[in-house]
Amino acid sequence: MDVVRLTENWAEPPGPVSHVVISSRVRLARNLERIVFPPHADSKDLRQVCEAVDRLIRSEAALKEFARIDIGACRAVERMFLRENHIISPELEQGGEFRVLHFDPKRSCAIMVNEEDHLRMYCLRSGLQLTAAWEEIHAVDTVVGRSLCYACSDKYGFLTACPTNVGTGMRASVMLHLPGLVMTRQMDEIIKTIPHHGLAVRGYYGENSEFLGDFYQISNEVTLGKTDVEILEGLQKFIERLVSREEAARASLLDKRHWQVEDVIWRAYGVLTHARIMSSKEAFQLLSPIRLGIERGYFPTLTHHRLNRFIVAMQPGHLQIAEGSEMPPVERGLARARFLRSVFSELKTAN
Amino acid sequence: MDVVRLTENWAEPPGPVSHVVISSRVRLARNLERIVFPPHADSKDLRQVCEAVDRLIRSEAALKEFARIDIGACRAVERMFLRENHIISPELEQGGEFRVLHFDPKRSCAIMVNEEDHLRMYCLRSGLQLTAAWEEIHAVDTVVGRSLCYACSDKYGFLTACPTNVGTGMRASVMLHLPGLVMTRQMDEIIKTIPHHGLAVRGYYGENSEFLGDFYQISNEVTLGKTDVEILEGLQKFIERLVSREEAARASLLDKRHWQVEDVIWRAYGVLTHARIMSSKEAFQLLSPIRLGIERGYFPTLTHHRLNRFIVAMQPGHLQIAEGSEMPPVERGLARARFLRSVFSELKTAN
C-alpha cells in the first residue's frame, strides 16, 4: 500500500532527552488571501487552494522531495494509519474532496492542505528539538510565502479560521512521558499551573483526549502579541524545568520506593507477555512503565525509539493494515495482544 | 518449630470433584454437663474441661494418635499458621488459658477445647467427602461421649453456647471454587437462593469474610429438628447441583468465549511470575484463575492439591514462619511476591 510504503521511514532516530520527551512539533497555520477559509469554503475554493499548492511544489526546488497523498482518495483505515503516525490531524482524517497531504519524510516536514486552515505546515522531531523543528518549518514557510499570498493583517498578523491561532499562527507542542510525576502525585498540581504560563496540556491524542499512560502534550496557548521565538523560548524553558522535576521524581522513587517502581514495570511486562486480548487504552497504560524499565536497564535490547514504534503499531489502523483486513473490536483486541506478546516475548530481560 | 512439624502432613491428597470442591468439613459442638459454657466460664471451669479431655485422650486407645498443642502457649504467628491451615478457628486463634487443640493428622480429625463450646470436634477432607468426614468425626464423638457426659436436653438435643448450634450441634460445610458461575454472572442470583435451602454462604475465611477469588463456603444453617444424616443429604444434593451448574458454566465459557477464559488465566500467570509486591487478597484473586488453567492443561506439572497449598503458604503466618521472622505488611508483600514468583516461574506451561 502506497500510504504505508511512503511513510514507513517517517519516524526519526531518537532525539535529546528522549527518556522524558517523546517528540517536539511546530506547526504554522496559513491561509491564502481572497479565498474563503475551509470551514465555509465551497468545492471551487478548496480546489483553487489545492491546485495553487500543487503548482508551487512542482516549481520550487526546495520542496521537490515532498510526496503527495490525496487524503480524500484514501481508505478509512489508511487515514487512520496516518493519524496514528501523527502525520495527519484528526481533522484531516475525516477526509473529503481536495484534502491533500504533501510531506517530506527525510525532514519530517509536511503541509496539510484544506484542514481547518488552507495550509497547516509542520515539522515533527524526536525528543526535545523545538528550535530545530521551528527552523525547518520556518524555511518551508519562507519558500511557500514567497509564491503564495498569505491572508495577513498589519494589526493581528496571520489570519486563521479559528481566532485562537491568529497572530503567529504557530502552535509548538512537546509530547512528554511523566510517570515519575504521576507516581509521586505531583501531576495534578502541575496541570493546574500550566495555563498560568500561557500554555495548554492535552493527552496523547491531542485536543479533548484523556490522559493515558502518563503521556502529556504541552503546547503554547498564546499566538498573539509575541514573536515565534519568544513563544518557543517560553515553552522550552518550561519543558526543561519539567524534565528536571520528572528526573528528580524518578530518582526519589528509586531511592525510597524502588520496589514500587520495579513492581509496576514487571507487572506491565508480565501482562504484555501473557494477555490474550487487550484494548489500546490498556496497552498505553502498560507500555508507559516499560519506558521506565528501559532506563533501569531491564530490557537491554529495547530502545525508547523502538518502544515508541510499538505504541504506534498497536493502534487500530496499524493493526488492521498489518493483518490485511478490517476487523471488529474483539478481533483487534486479540490481534493487539498477539502483536504485543510476540514483540515482548522476544525481548531480552535483565534484573 | 513443633506446631509446623506436627501439622505439616495435615493436608490430604485430593478428593473427589476437586476441580470444583476444595474441601468438606463436618464439625460437632459439644459441652460438658454441669460446667459453665466457655463464654461465661472462669479459669477453674476451663481447667476442669481441659483436664477431663486430657485424661480421656490418654485412656482411650481410639484416640491415642491425637497430638496436643497448648494454644495459649503458642506465639501469635503460630496460631495464625494454624488458622491459615484451617486447623483452628479464628475464635481459637485468639488464644488464652486452657485453650487446647488435640488433633490427628492421619485422619484429619481434631478436637478444639474451650473454643465457643467446651468441645468443637471436626473432620476436614479434601474434595467432596461429606459422608466420610461425618463418619470419621461421628466415631470420635461416640468414643468421647461414652466417657464424658454431654450437656443435652430431651427436647432440644445437644446444648451449645450459641442457640444457632443447638440440636445436632453439627455444622457441615463445603469450600467451593466457582469461577464459571462468577464469570457468567450467575453467582449473585445463586447466593440469594441459598438461605431458602436452610443453608448459608460465606467467604474463604468463614463468618463475615468477603468473597475472594471465587471461593465460597456453603454450610447448613439449620441444626434443630433434623437428624445429622438428613442435614448432610440436603447439603450434598445442593452441592452436587451446584457442581453441575459450575461445570456447565465453564463449558459454555470455553465454547463461546474461550479467549476471555484464556486471557484471565494467562494474565494471572503473567502477574504471578512478575509482580514484586502483592497483598494476600490479590494473590487469592490471581490463584483462582490458575485453578481453571490446571483443568485446561496449561500447567502440566501443577495439581489442584499443590495449588491449594500455595494458597495457604502465601498467607501472613506461613510467610513469617517460612522467613523465620515477624514482618511488617510491606515486607510480607515483598516476601509473598517472591514466593509466588519462584513457585510459578518453575512451573512448566503449555498452550
PDB file of C-alpha atoms in Angstrom, chain B residues 88-342:
ATOM      1  CA  ILE B  88      -8.066 -23.966  64.358  1.00  0.00           C
ATOM      2  CA  SER B  89     -10.913 -21.450  64.121  1.00  0.00           C
ATOM      3  CA  PRO B  90     -10.471 -17.636  64.203  1.00  0.00           C
ATOM      4  CA  GLU B  91     -12.032 -17.825  67.700  1.00  0.00           C
ATOM      5  CA  LEU B  92      -9.392 -20.265  68.988  1.00  0.00           C
ATOM      6  CA  GLU B  93      -6.667 -18.194  67.299  1.00  0.00           C
ATOM      7  CA  GLN B  94      -7.339 -15.573  69.979  1.00  0.00           C
ATOM      8  CA  GLY B  95      -5.584 -17.968  72.385  1.00  0.00           C
ATOM      9  CA  GLY B  96      -5.951 -17.853  76.188  1.00  0.00           C
ATOM     10  CA  GLU B  97      -5.521 -20.151  79.147  1.00  0.00           C
ATOM     11  CA  PHE B  98      -6.722 -23.754  78.840  1.00  0.00           C
ATOM     12  CA  ARG B  99      -7.342 -23.459  75.109  1.00  0.00           C
ATOM     13  CA  VAL B 100      -6.056 -26.694  73.646  1.00  0.00           C
ATOM     14  CA  LEU B 101      -6.025 -28.453  70.301  1.00  0.00           C
ATOM     15  CA  HIS B 102      -5.937 -32.239  70.065  1.00  0.00           C
ATOM     16  CA  PHE B 103      -5.542 -33.451  66.539  1.00  0.00           C
ATOM     17  CA  ASP B 104      -4.869 -36.483  64.431  1.00  0.00           C
ATOM     18  CA  PRO B 105      -3.260 -35.535  61.111  1.00  0.00           C
ATOM     19  CA  LYS B 106      -3.712 -39.025  59.682  1.00  0.00           C
ATOM     20  CA  ARG B 107      -7.481 -38.866  59.956  1.00  0.00           C
ATOM     21  CA  SER B 108      -7.689 -35.035  59.552  1.00  0.00           C
ATOM     22  CA  CYS B 109      -9.659 -35.005  62.806  1.00  0.00           C
ATOM     23  CA  ALA B 110      -9.333 -32.565  65.658  1.00  0.00           C
ATOM     24  CA  ILE B 111     -10.854 -31.528  68.956  1.00  0.00           C
ATOM     25  CA  MET B 112     -10.679 -27.851  69.906  1.00  0.00           C
ATOM     26  CA  VAL B 113     -11.073 -27.446  73.662  1.00  0.00           C
ATOM     27  CA  ASN B 114     -12.670 -24.323  75.155  1.00  0.00           C
ATOM     28  CA  GLU B 115     -13.494 -22.565  71.939  1.00  0.00           C
ATOM     29  CA  GLU B 116     -17.061 -21.146  71.980  1.00  0.00           C
ATOM     30  CA  ASP B 117     -18.180 -24.551  73.246  1.00  0.00           C
ATOM     31  CA  HIS B 118     -16.246 -26.898  75.539  1.00  0.00           C
ATOM     32  CA  LEU B 119     -15.562 -29.200  72.596  1.00  0.00           C
ATOM     33  CA  ARG B 120     -15.544 -28.464  68.902  1.00  0.00           C
ATOM     34  CA  MET B 121     -14.701 -31.709  67.126  1.00  0.00           C
ATOM     35  CA  TYR B 122     -14.307 -31.812  63.388  1.00  0.00           C
ATOM     36  CA  CYS B 123     -13.039 -33.744  60.425  1.00  0.00           C
ATOM     37  CA  LEU B 124     -11.730 -31.949  57.303  1.00  0.00           C
ATOM     38  CA  ARG B 125     -11.463 -33.812  53.989  1.00  0.00           C
ATOM     39  CA  SER B 126     -10.229 -32.845  50.520  1.00  0.00           C
ATOM     40  CA  GLY B 127     -12.822 -32.619  47.757  1.00  0.00           C
ATOM     41  CA  LEU B 128     -16.472 -33.585  48.202  1.00  0.00           C
ATOM     42  CA  GLN B 129     -16.445 -36.109  51.075  1.00  0.00           C
ATOM     43  CA  LEU B 130     -19.178 -35.016  53.443  1.00  0.00           C
ATOM     44  CA  THR B 131     -20.262 -38.530  54.438  1.00  0.00           C
ATOM     45  CA  ALA B 132     -16.708 -39.767  55.010  1.00  0.00           C
ATOM     46  CA  ALA B 133     -15.958 -36.675  57.111  1.00  0.00           C
ATOM     47  CA  TRP B 134     -19.126 -37.191  59.119  1.00  0.00           C
ATOM     48  CA  GLU B 135     -18.452 -40.893  59.739  1.00  0.00           C
ATOM     49  CA  GLU B 136     -14.947 -40.123  60.947  1.00  0.00           C
ATOM     50  CA  ILE B 137     -15.972 -37.425  63.415  1.00  0.00           C
ATOM     51  CA  HIS B 138     -19.064 -39.380  64.477  1.00  0.00           C
ATOM     52  CA  ALA B 139     -16.748 -42.218  65.517  1.00  0.00           C
ATOM     53  CA  VAL B 140     -14.656 -39.814  67.608  1.00  0.00           C
ATOM     54  CA  ASP B 141     -17.840 -38.314  69.094  1.00  0.00           C
ATOM     55  CA  THR B 142     -19.082 -41.802  70.097  1.00  0.00           C
ATOM     56  CA  VAL B 143     -15.858 -42.542  71.947  1.00  0.00           C
ATOM     57  CA  VAL B 144     -15.769 -39.142  73.667  1.00  0.00           C
ATOM     58  CA  GLY B 145     -19.471 -39.260  74.539  1.00  0.00           C
ATOM     59  CA  ARG B 146     -19.055 -42.634  76.259  1.00  0.00           C
ATOM     60  CA  SER B 147     -16.681 -41.149  78.836  1.00  0.00           C
ATOM     61  CA  LEU B 148     -17.796 -37.544  79.185  1.00  0.00           C
ATOM     62  CA  CYS B 149     -21.348 -36.511  79.954  1.00  0.00           C
ATOM     63  CA  TYR B 150     -22.575 -34.091  77.301  1.00  0.00           C
ATOM     64  CA  ALA B 151     -24.977 -31.267  78.132  1.00  0.00           C
ATOM     65  CA  CYS B 152     -28.155 -32.446  76.488  1.00  0.00           C
ATOM     66  CA  SER B 153     -31.900 -31.863  76.540  1.00  0.00           C
ATOM     67  CA  ASP B 154     -34.556 -34.386  75.597  1.00  0.00           C
ATOM     68  CA  LYS B 155     -36.486 -31.655  73.860  1.00  0.00           C
ATOM     69  CA  TYR B 156     -33.668 -29.805  72.008  1.00  0.00           C
ATOM     70  CA  GLY B 157     -30.796 -32.251  71.710  1.00  0.00           C
ATOM     71  CA  PHE B 158     -27.231 -31.084  72.354  1.00  0.00           C
ATOM     72  CA  LEU B 159     -26.977 -27.738  74.167  1.00  0.00           C
ATOM     73  CA  THR B 160     -24.479 -25.170  72.909  1.00  0.00           C
ATOM     74  CA  ALA B 161     -23.194 -21.713  73.830  1.00  0.00           C
ATOM     75  CA  CYS B 162     -24.903 -20.160  70.805  1.00  0.00           C
ATOM     76  CA  PRO B 163     -28.530 -21.134  70.040  1.00  0.00           C
ATOM     77  CA  THR B 164     -27.695 -21.457  66.312  1.00  0.00           C
ATOM     78  CA  ASN B 165     -25.890 -24.711  67.109  1.00  0.00           C
ATOM     79  CA  VAL B 166     -28.455 -26.299  69.442  1.00  0.00           C
ATOM     80  CA  GLY B 167     -29.847 -29.673  68.354  1.00  0.00           C
ATOM     81  CA  THR B 168     -27.431 -31.727  66.332  1.00  0.00           C
ATOM     82  CA  GLY B 169     -24.556 -29.337  67.147  1.00  0.00           C
ATOM     83  CA  MET B 170     -23.410 -30.148  63.642  1.00  0.00           C
ATOM     84  CA  ARG B 171     -22.116 -27.736  61.047  1.00  0.00           C
ATOM     85  CA  ALA B 172     -21.217 -29.364  57.719  1.00  0.00           C
ATOM     86  CA  SER B 173     -19.522 -27.089  55.196  1.00  0.00           C
ATOM     87  CA  VAL B 174     -18.030 -27.318  51.747  1.00  0.00           C
ATOM     88  CA  MET B 175     -15.448 -24.958  50.233  1.00  0.00           C
ATOM     89  CA  LEU B 176     -16.110 -24.445  46.529  1.00  0.00           C
ATOM     90  CA  HIS B 177     -14.299 -22.747  43.681  1.00  0.00           C
ATOM     91  CA  LEU B 178     -16.884 -21.290  41.286  1.00  0.00           C
ATOM     92  CA  PRO B 179     -15.146 -19.108  38.668  1.00  0.00           C
ATOM     93  CA  GLY B 180     -17.507 -20.298  35.912  1.00  0.00           C
ATOM     94  CA  LEU B 181     -20.612 -19.140  37.761  1.00  0.00           C
ATOM     95  CA  VAL B 182     -18.895 -15.854  38.641  1.00  0.00           C
ATOM     96  CA  MET B 183     -17.730 -15.159  35.064  1.00  0.00           C
ATOM     97  CA  THR B 184     -21.167 -15.959  33.653  1.00  0.00           C
ATOM     98  CA  ARG B 185     -22.706 -13.680  36.312  1.00  0.00           C
ATOM     99  CA  GLN B 186     -24.928 -16.336  37.860  1.00  0.00           C
ATOM    100  CA  MET B 187     -23.413 -16.208  41.331  1.00  0.00           C
ATOM    101  CA  ASP B 188     -25.319 -13.227  42.757  1.00  0.00           C
ATOM    102  CA  GLU B 189     -28.603 -14.936  41.927  1.00  0.00           C
ATOM    103  CA  ILE B 190     -27.452 -18.240  43.440  1.00  0.00           C
ATOM    104  CA  ILE B 191     -26.306 -16.534  46.649  1.00  0.00           C
ATOM    105  CA  LYS B 192     -29.807 -15.117  47.088  1.00  0.00           C
ATOM    106  CA  THR B 193     -31.437 -18.566  46.907  1.00  0.00           C
ATOM    107  CA  ILE B 194     -29.073 -20.308  49.354  1.00  0.00           C
ATOM    108  CA  PRO B 195     -30.941 -19.334  52.568  1.00  0.00           C
ATOM    109  CA  HIS B 196     -34.165 -20.865  51.169  1.00  0.00           C
ATOM    110  CA  HIS B 197     -32.460 -24.263  51.350  1.00  0.00           C
ATOM    111  CA  GLY B 198     -31.626 -23.887  55.054  1.00  0.00           C
ATOM    112  CA  LEU B 199     -28.013 -23.201  54.036  1.00  0.00           C
ATOM    113  CA  ALA B 200     -25.603 -20.279  54.474  1.00  0.00           C
ATOM    114  CA  VAL B 201     -22.802 -18.980  52.247  1.00  0.00           C
ATOM    115  CA  ARG B 202     -19.557 -17.371  53.417  1.00  0.00           C
ATOM    116  CA  GLY B 203     -16.157 -16.350  52.006  1.00  0.00           C
ATOM    117  CA  TYR B 204     -12.881 -18.270  52.181  1.00  0.00           C
ATOM    118  CA  TYR B 205     -12.207 -17.180  55.772  1.00  0.00           C
ATOM    119  CA  GLY B 206     -15.668 -18.120  57.095  1.00  0.00           C
ATOM    120  CA  GLU B 207     -18.061 -15.908  59.004  1.00  0.00           C
ATOM    121  CA  ASN B 208     -18.111 -12.236  57.947  1.00  0.00           C
ATOM    122  CA  SER B 209     -15.323 -12.709  55.402  1.00  0.00           C
ATOM    123  CA  GLU B 210     -15.696 -11.239  51.912  1.00  0.00           C
ATOM    124  CA  PHE B 211     -15.955 -13.353  48.766  1.00  0.00           C
ATOM    125  CA  LEU B 212     -12.418 -13.627  47.396  1.00  0.00           C
ATOM    126  CA  GLY B 213     -11.011 -15.343  44.342  1.00  0.00           C
ATOM    127  CA  ASP B 214     -14.339 -17.068  43.508  1.00  0.00           C
ATOM    128  CA  PHE B 215     -14.123 -19.208  46.681  1.00  0.00           C
ATOM    129  CA  TYR B 216     -17.384 -19.869  48.515  1.00  0.00           C
ATOM    130  CA  GLN B 217     -18.075 -21.816  51.707  1.00  0.00           C
ATOM    131  CA  ILE B 218     -21.559 -23.310  51.900  1.00  0.00           C
ATOM    132  CA  SER B 219     -22.865 -24.866  55.111  1.00  0.00           C
ATOM    133  CA  ASN B 220     -26.068 -25.915  56.825  1.00  0.00           C
ATOM    134  CA  GLU B 221     -27.789 -23.170  58.785  1.00  0.00           C
ATOM    135  CA  VAL B 222     -30.387 -25.416  60.448  1.00  0.00           C
ATOM    136  CA  THR B 223     -29.274 -27.660  63.348  1.00  0.00           C
ATOM    137  CA  LEU B 224     -32.624 -28.263  65.009  1.00  0.00           C
ATOM    138  CA  GLY B 225     -35.490 -30.584  64.036  1.00  0.00           C
ATOM    139  CA  LYS B 226     -33.483 -32.710  61.625  1.00  0.00           C
ATOM    140  CA  THR B 227     -31.009 -35.539  62.046  1.00  0.00           C
ATOM    141  CA  ASP B 228     -27.342 -35.224  61.091  1.00  0.00           C
ATOM    142  CA  VAL B 229     -27.931 -37.544  58.168  1.00  0.00           C
ATOM    143  CA  GLU B 230     -30.916 -35.580  56.826  1.00  0.00           C
ATOM    144  CA  ILE B 231     -28.940 -32.360  57.003  1.00  0.00           C
ATOM    145  CA  LEU B 232     -25.952 -33.934  55.264  1.00  0.00           C
ATOM    146  CA  GLU B 233     -28.130 -35.359  52.498  1.00  0.00           C
ATOM    147  CA  GLY B 234     -29.710 -31.962  51.820  1.00  0.00           C
ATOM    148  CA  LEU B 235     -26.326 -30.237  51.656  1.00  0.00           C
ATOM    149  CA  GLN B 236     -24.829 -32.980  49.495  1.00  0.00           C
ATOM    150  CA  LYS B 237     -27.666 -32.707  46.952  1.00  0.00           C
ATOM    151  CA  PHE B 238     -27.395 -28.925  46.814  1.00  0.00           C
ATOM    152  CA  ILE B 239     -23.630 -29.101  46.288  1.00  0.00           C
ATOM    153  CA  GLU B 240     -23.968 -31.719  43.550  1.00  0.00           C
ATOM    154  CA  ARG B 241     -26.407 -29.493  41.647  1.00  0.00           C
ATOM    155  CA  LEU B 242     -24.061 -26.531  42.092  1.00  0.00           C
ATOM    156  CA  VAL B 243     -21.111 -28.551  40.779  1.00  0.00           C
ATOM    157  CA  SER B 244     -23.135 -29.432  37.660  1.00  0.00           C
ATOM    158  CA  ARG B 245     -24.029 -25.793  37.101  1.00  0.00           C
ATOM    159  CA  GLU B 246     -20.389 -24.750  37.540  1.00  0.00           C
ATOM    160  CA  GLU B 247     -19.288 -27.396  35.034  1.00  0.00           C
ATOM    161  CA  ALA B 248     -21.925 -26.230  32.560  1.00  0.00           C
ATOM    162  CA  ALA B 249     -20.856 -22.595  33.010  1.00  0.00           C
ATOM    163  CA  ARG B 250     -17.210 -23.486  32.365  1.00  0.00           C
ATOM    164  CA  ALA B 251     -18.139 -25.480  29.266  1.00  0.00           C
ATOM    165  CA  SER B 252     -20.259 -22.650  27.913  1.00  0.00           C
ATOM    166  CA  LEU B 253     -17.479 -20.107  28.510  1.00  0.00           C
ATOM    167  CA  LEU B 254     -14.954 -22.290  26.725  1.00  0.00           C
ATOM    168  CA  ASP B 255     -17.375 -22.797  23.888  1.00  0.00           C
ATOM    169  CA  LYS B 256     -18.390 -19.174  23.364  1.00  0.00           C
ATOM    170  CA  ARG B 257     -15.701 -17.006  24.908  1.00  0.00           C
ATOM    171  CA  HIS B 258     -12.638 -19.206  25.198  1.00  0.00           C
ATOM    172  CA  TRP B 259     -10.335 -16.219  24.599  1.00  0.00           C
ATOM    173  CA  GLN B 260     -11.816 -14.493  27.660  1.00  0.00           C
ATOM    174  CA  VAL B 261     -11.057 -17.502  29.850  1.00  0.00           C
ATOM    175  CA  GLU B 262      -7.578 -17.869  28.353  1.00  0.00           C
ATOM    176  CA  ASP B 263      -6.955 -14.156  28.852  1.00  0.00           C
ATOM    177  CA  VAL B 264      -7.893 -14.259  32.541  1.00  0.00           C
ATOM    178  CA  ILE B 265      -5.741 -17.340  33.183  1.00  0.00           C
ATOM    179  CA  TRP B 266      -2.624 -16.128  31.355  1.00  0.00           C
ATOM    180  CA  ARG B 267      -2.816 -12.609  32.763  1.00  0.00           C
ATOM    181  CA  ALA B 268      -2.924 -14.088  36.264  1.00  0.00           C
ATOM    182  CA  TYR B 269       0.101 -16.230  35.442  1.00  0.00           C
ATOM    183  CA  GLY B 270       1.905 -13.200  33.940  1.00  0.00           C
ATOM    184  CA  VAL B 271       1.384 -11.158  37.096  1.00  0.00           C
ATOM    185  CA  LEU B 272       2.213 -14.029  39.477  1.00  0.00           C
ATOM    186  CA  THR B 273       5.523 -14.605  37.687  1.00  0.00           C
ATOM    187  CA  HIS B 274       6.477 -10.903  37.600  1.00  0.00           C
ATOM    188  CA  ALA B 275       4.979  -8.842  40.448  1.00  0.00           C
ATOM    189  CA  ARG B 276       7.379  -7.536  43.089  1.00  0.00           C
ATOM    190  CA  ILE B 277       4.849  -6.885  45.855  1.00  0.00           C
ATOM    191  CA  MET B 278       1.443  -8.441  46.434  1.00  0.00           C
ATOM    192  CA  SER B 279      -1.339  -8.434  49.026  1.00  0.00           C
ATOM    193  CA  SER B 280      -2.885 -11.757  50.056  1.00  0.00           C
ATOM    194  CA  LYS B 281      -6.202 -10.526  48.687  1.00  0.00           C
ATOM    195  CA  GLU B 282      -4.734 -10.003  45.218  1.00  0.00           C
ATOM    196  CA  ALA B 283      -2.910 -13.340  45.418  1.00  0.00           C
ATOM    197  CA  PHE B 284      -6.251 -15.036  46.104  1.00  0.00           C
ATOM    198  CA  GLN B 285      -7.770 -13.379  43.085  1.00  0.00           C
ATOM    199  CA  LEU B 286      -4.884 -14.452  40.845  1.00  0.00           C
ATOM    200  CA  LEU B 287      -4.621 -18.014  42.119  1.00  0.00           C
ATOM    201  CA  SER B 288      -8.306 -18.535  41.342  1.00  0.00           C
ATOM    202  CA  PRO B 289      -7.961 -18.496  37.504  1.00  0.00           C
ATOM    203  CA  ILE B 290      -4.816 -20.636  37.798  1.00  0.00           C
ATOM    204  CA  ARG B 291      -7.105 -23.434  39.073  1.00  0.00           C
ATOM    205  CA  LEU B 292      -9.042 -23.138  35.825  1.00  0.00           C
ATOM    206  CA  GLY B 293      -5.753 -23.249  33.928  1.00  0.00           C
ATOM    207  CA  ILE B 294      -4.923 -26.617  35.505  1.00  0.00           C
ATOM    208  CA  GLU B 295      -8.102 -28.048  34.023  1.00  0.00           C
ATOM    209  CA  ARG B 296      -7.287 -26.541  30.635  1.00  0.00           C
ATOM    210  CA  GLY B 297      -3.928 -28.320  30.703  1.00  0.00           C
ATOM    211  CA  TYR B 298      -1.866 -25.098  30.755  1.00  0.00           C
ATOM    212  CA  PHE B 299       0.211 -26.173  33.758  1.00  0.00           C
ATOM    213  CA  PRO B 300       1.029 -29.857  33.255  1.00  0.00           C
ATOM    214  CA  THR B 301       3.060 -30.181  36.454  1.00  0.00           C
ATOM    215  CA  LEU B 302       0.621 -28.363  38.742  1.00  0.00           C
ATOM    216  CA  THR B 303      -2.152 -30.160  40.649  1.00  0.00           C
ATOM    217  CA  HIS B 304      -5.200 -28.696  42.394  1.00  0.00           C
ATOM    218  CA  HIS B 305      -3.764 -30.006  45.615  1.00  0.00           C
ATOM    219  CA  ARG B 306      -0.415 -28.277  45.166  1.00  0.00           C
ATOM    220  CA  LEU B 307      -2.191 -25.048  44.227  1.00  0.00           C
ATOM    221  CA  ASN B 308      -4.289 -25.291  47.412  1.00  0.00           C
ATOM    222  CA  ARG B 309      -1.004 -25.480  49.332  1.00  0.00           C
ATOM    223  CA  PHE B 310       0.217 -22.279  47.600  1.00  0.00           C
ATOM    224  CA  ILE B 311      -2.989 -20.547  48.721  1.00  0.00           C
ATOM    225  CA  VAL B 312      -2.212 -21.490  52.302  1.00  0.00           C
ATOM    226  CA  ALA B 313       1.535 -20.860  52.058  1.00  0.00           C
ATOM    227  CA  MET B 314       1.194 -17.273  50.779  1.00  0.00           C
ATOM    228  CA  GLN B 315      -0.727 -16.173  53.867  1.00  0.00           C
ATOM    229  CA  PRO B 316       0.872 -13.962  56.534  1.00  0.00           C
ATOM    230  CA  GLY B 317       1.510 -16.569  59.229  1.00  0.00           C
ATOM    231  CA  HIS B 318       3.037 -19.069  56.807  1.00  0.00           C
ATOM    232  CA  LEU B 319       5.221 -16.421  55.173  1.00  0.00           C
ATOM    233  CA  GLN B 320       6.545 -15.224  58.504  1.00  0.00           C
ATOM    234  CA  ILE B 321       7.265 -18.739  59.690  1.00  0.00           C
ATOM    235  CA  ALA B 322       8.998 -19.547  56.387  1.00  0.00           C
ATOM    236  CA  GLU B 323      11.129 -16.388  56.618  1.00  0.00           C
ATOM    237  CA  GLY B 324      11.850 -17.029  60.289  1.00  0.00           C
ATOM    238  CA  SER B 325      10.897 -13.550  61.468  1.00  0.00           C
ATOM    239  CA  GLU B 326       7.917 -11.310  62.060  1.00  0.00           C
ATOM    240  CA  MET B 327       7.478  -8.858  59.211  1.00  0.00           C
ATOM    241  CA  PRO B 328       5.547  -5.612  58.737  1.00  0.00           C
ATOM    242  CA  PRO B 329       2.963  -5.630  55.876  1.00  0.00           C
ATOM    243  CA  VAL B 330       5.295  -4.194  53.173  1.00  0.00           C
ATOM    244  CA  GLU B 331       7.913  -6.882  53.897  1.00  0.00           C
ATOM    245  CA  ARG B 332       5.215  -9.542  53.801  1.00  0.00           C
ATOM    246  CA  GLY B 333       4.007  -8.217  50.433  1.00  0.00           C
ATOM    247  CA  LEU B 334       7.544  -8.450  49.059  1.00  0.00           C
ATOM    248  CA  ALA B 335       8.051 -11.945  50.514  1.00  0.00           C
ATOM    249  CA  ARG B 336       4.687 -13.101  49.132  1.00  0.00           C
ATOM    250  CA  ALA B 337       5.519 -11.870  45.617  1.00  0.00           C
ATOM    251  CA  ARG B 338       8.975 -13.509  45.876  1.00  0.00           C
ATOM    252  CA  PHE B 339       7.433 -16.821  46.952  1.00  0.00           C
ATOM    253  CA  LEU B 340       4.782 -16.823  44.197  1.00  0.00           C
ATOM    254  CA  ARG B 341       7.277 -15.720  41.539  1.00  0.00           C
ATOM    255  CA  SER B 342       9.591 -18.520  42.493  1.00  0.00           C
TER     256      SER B 342
END
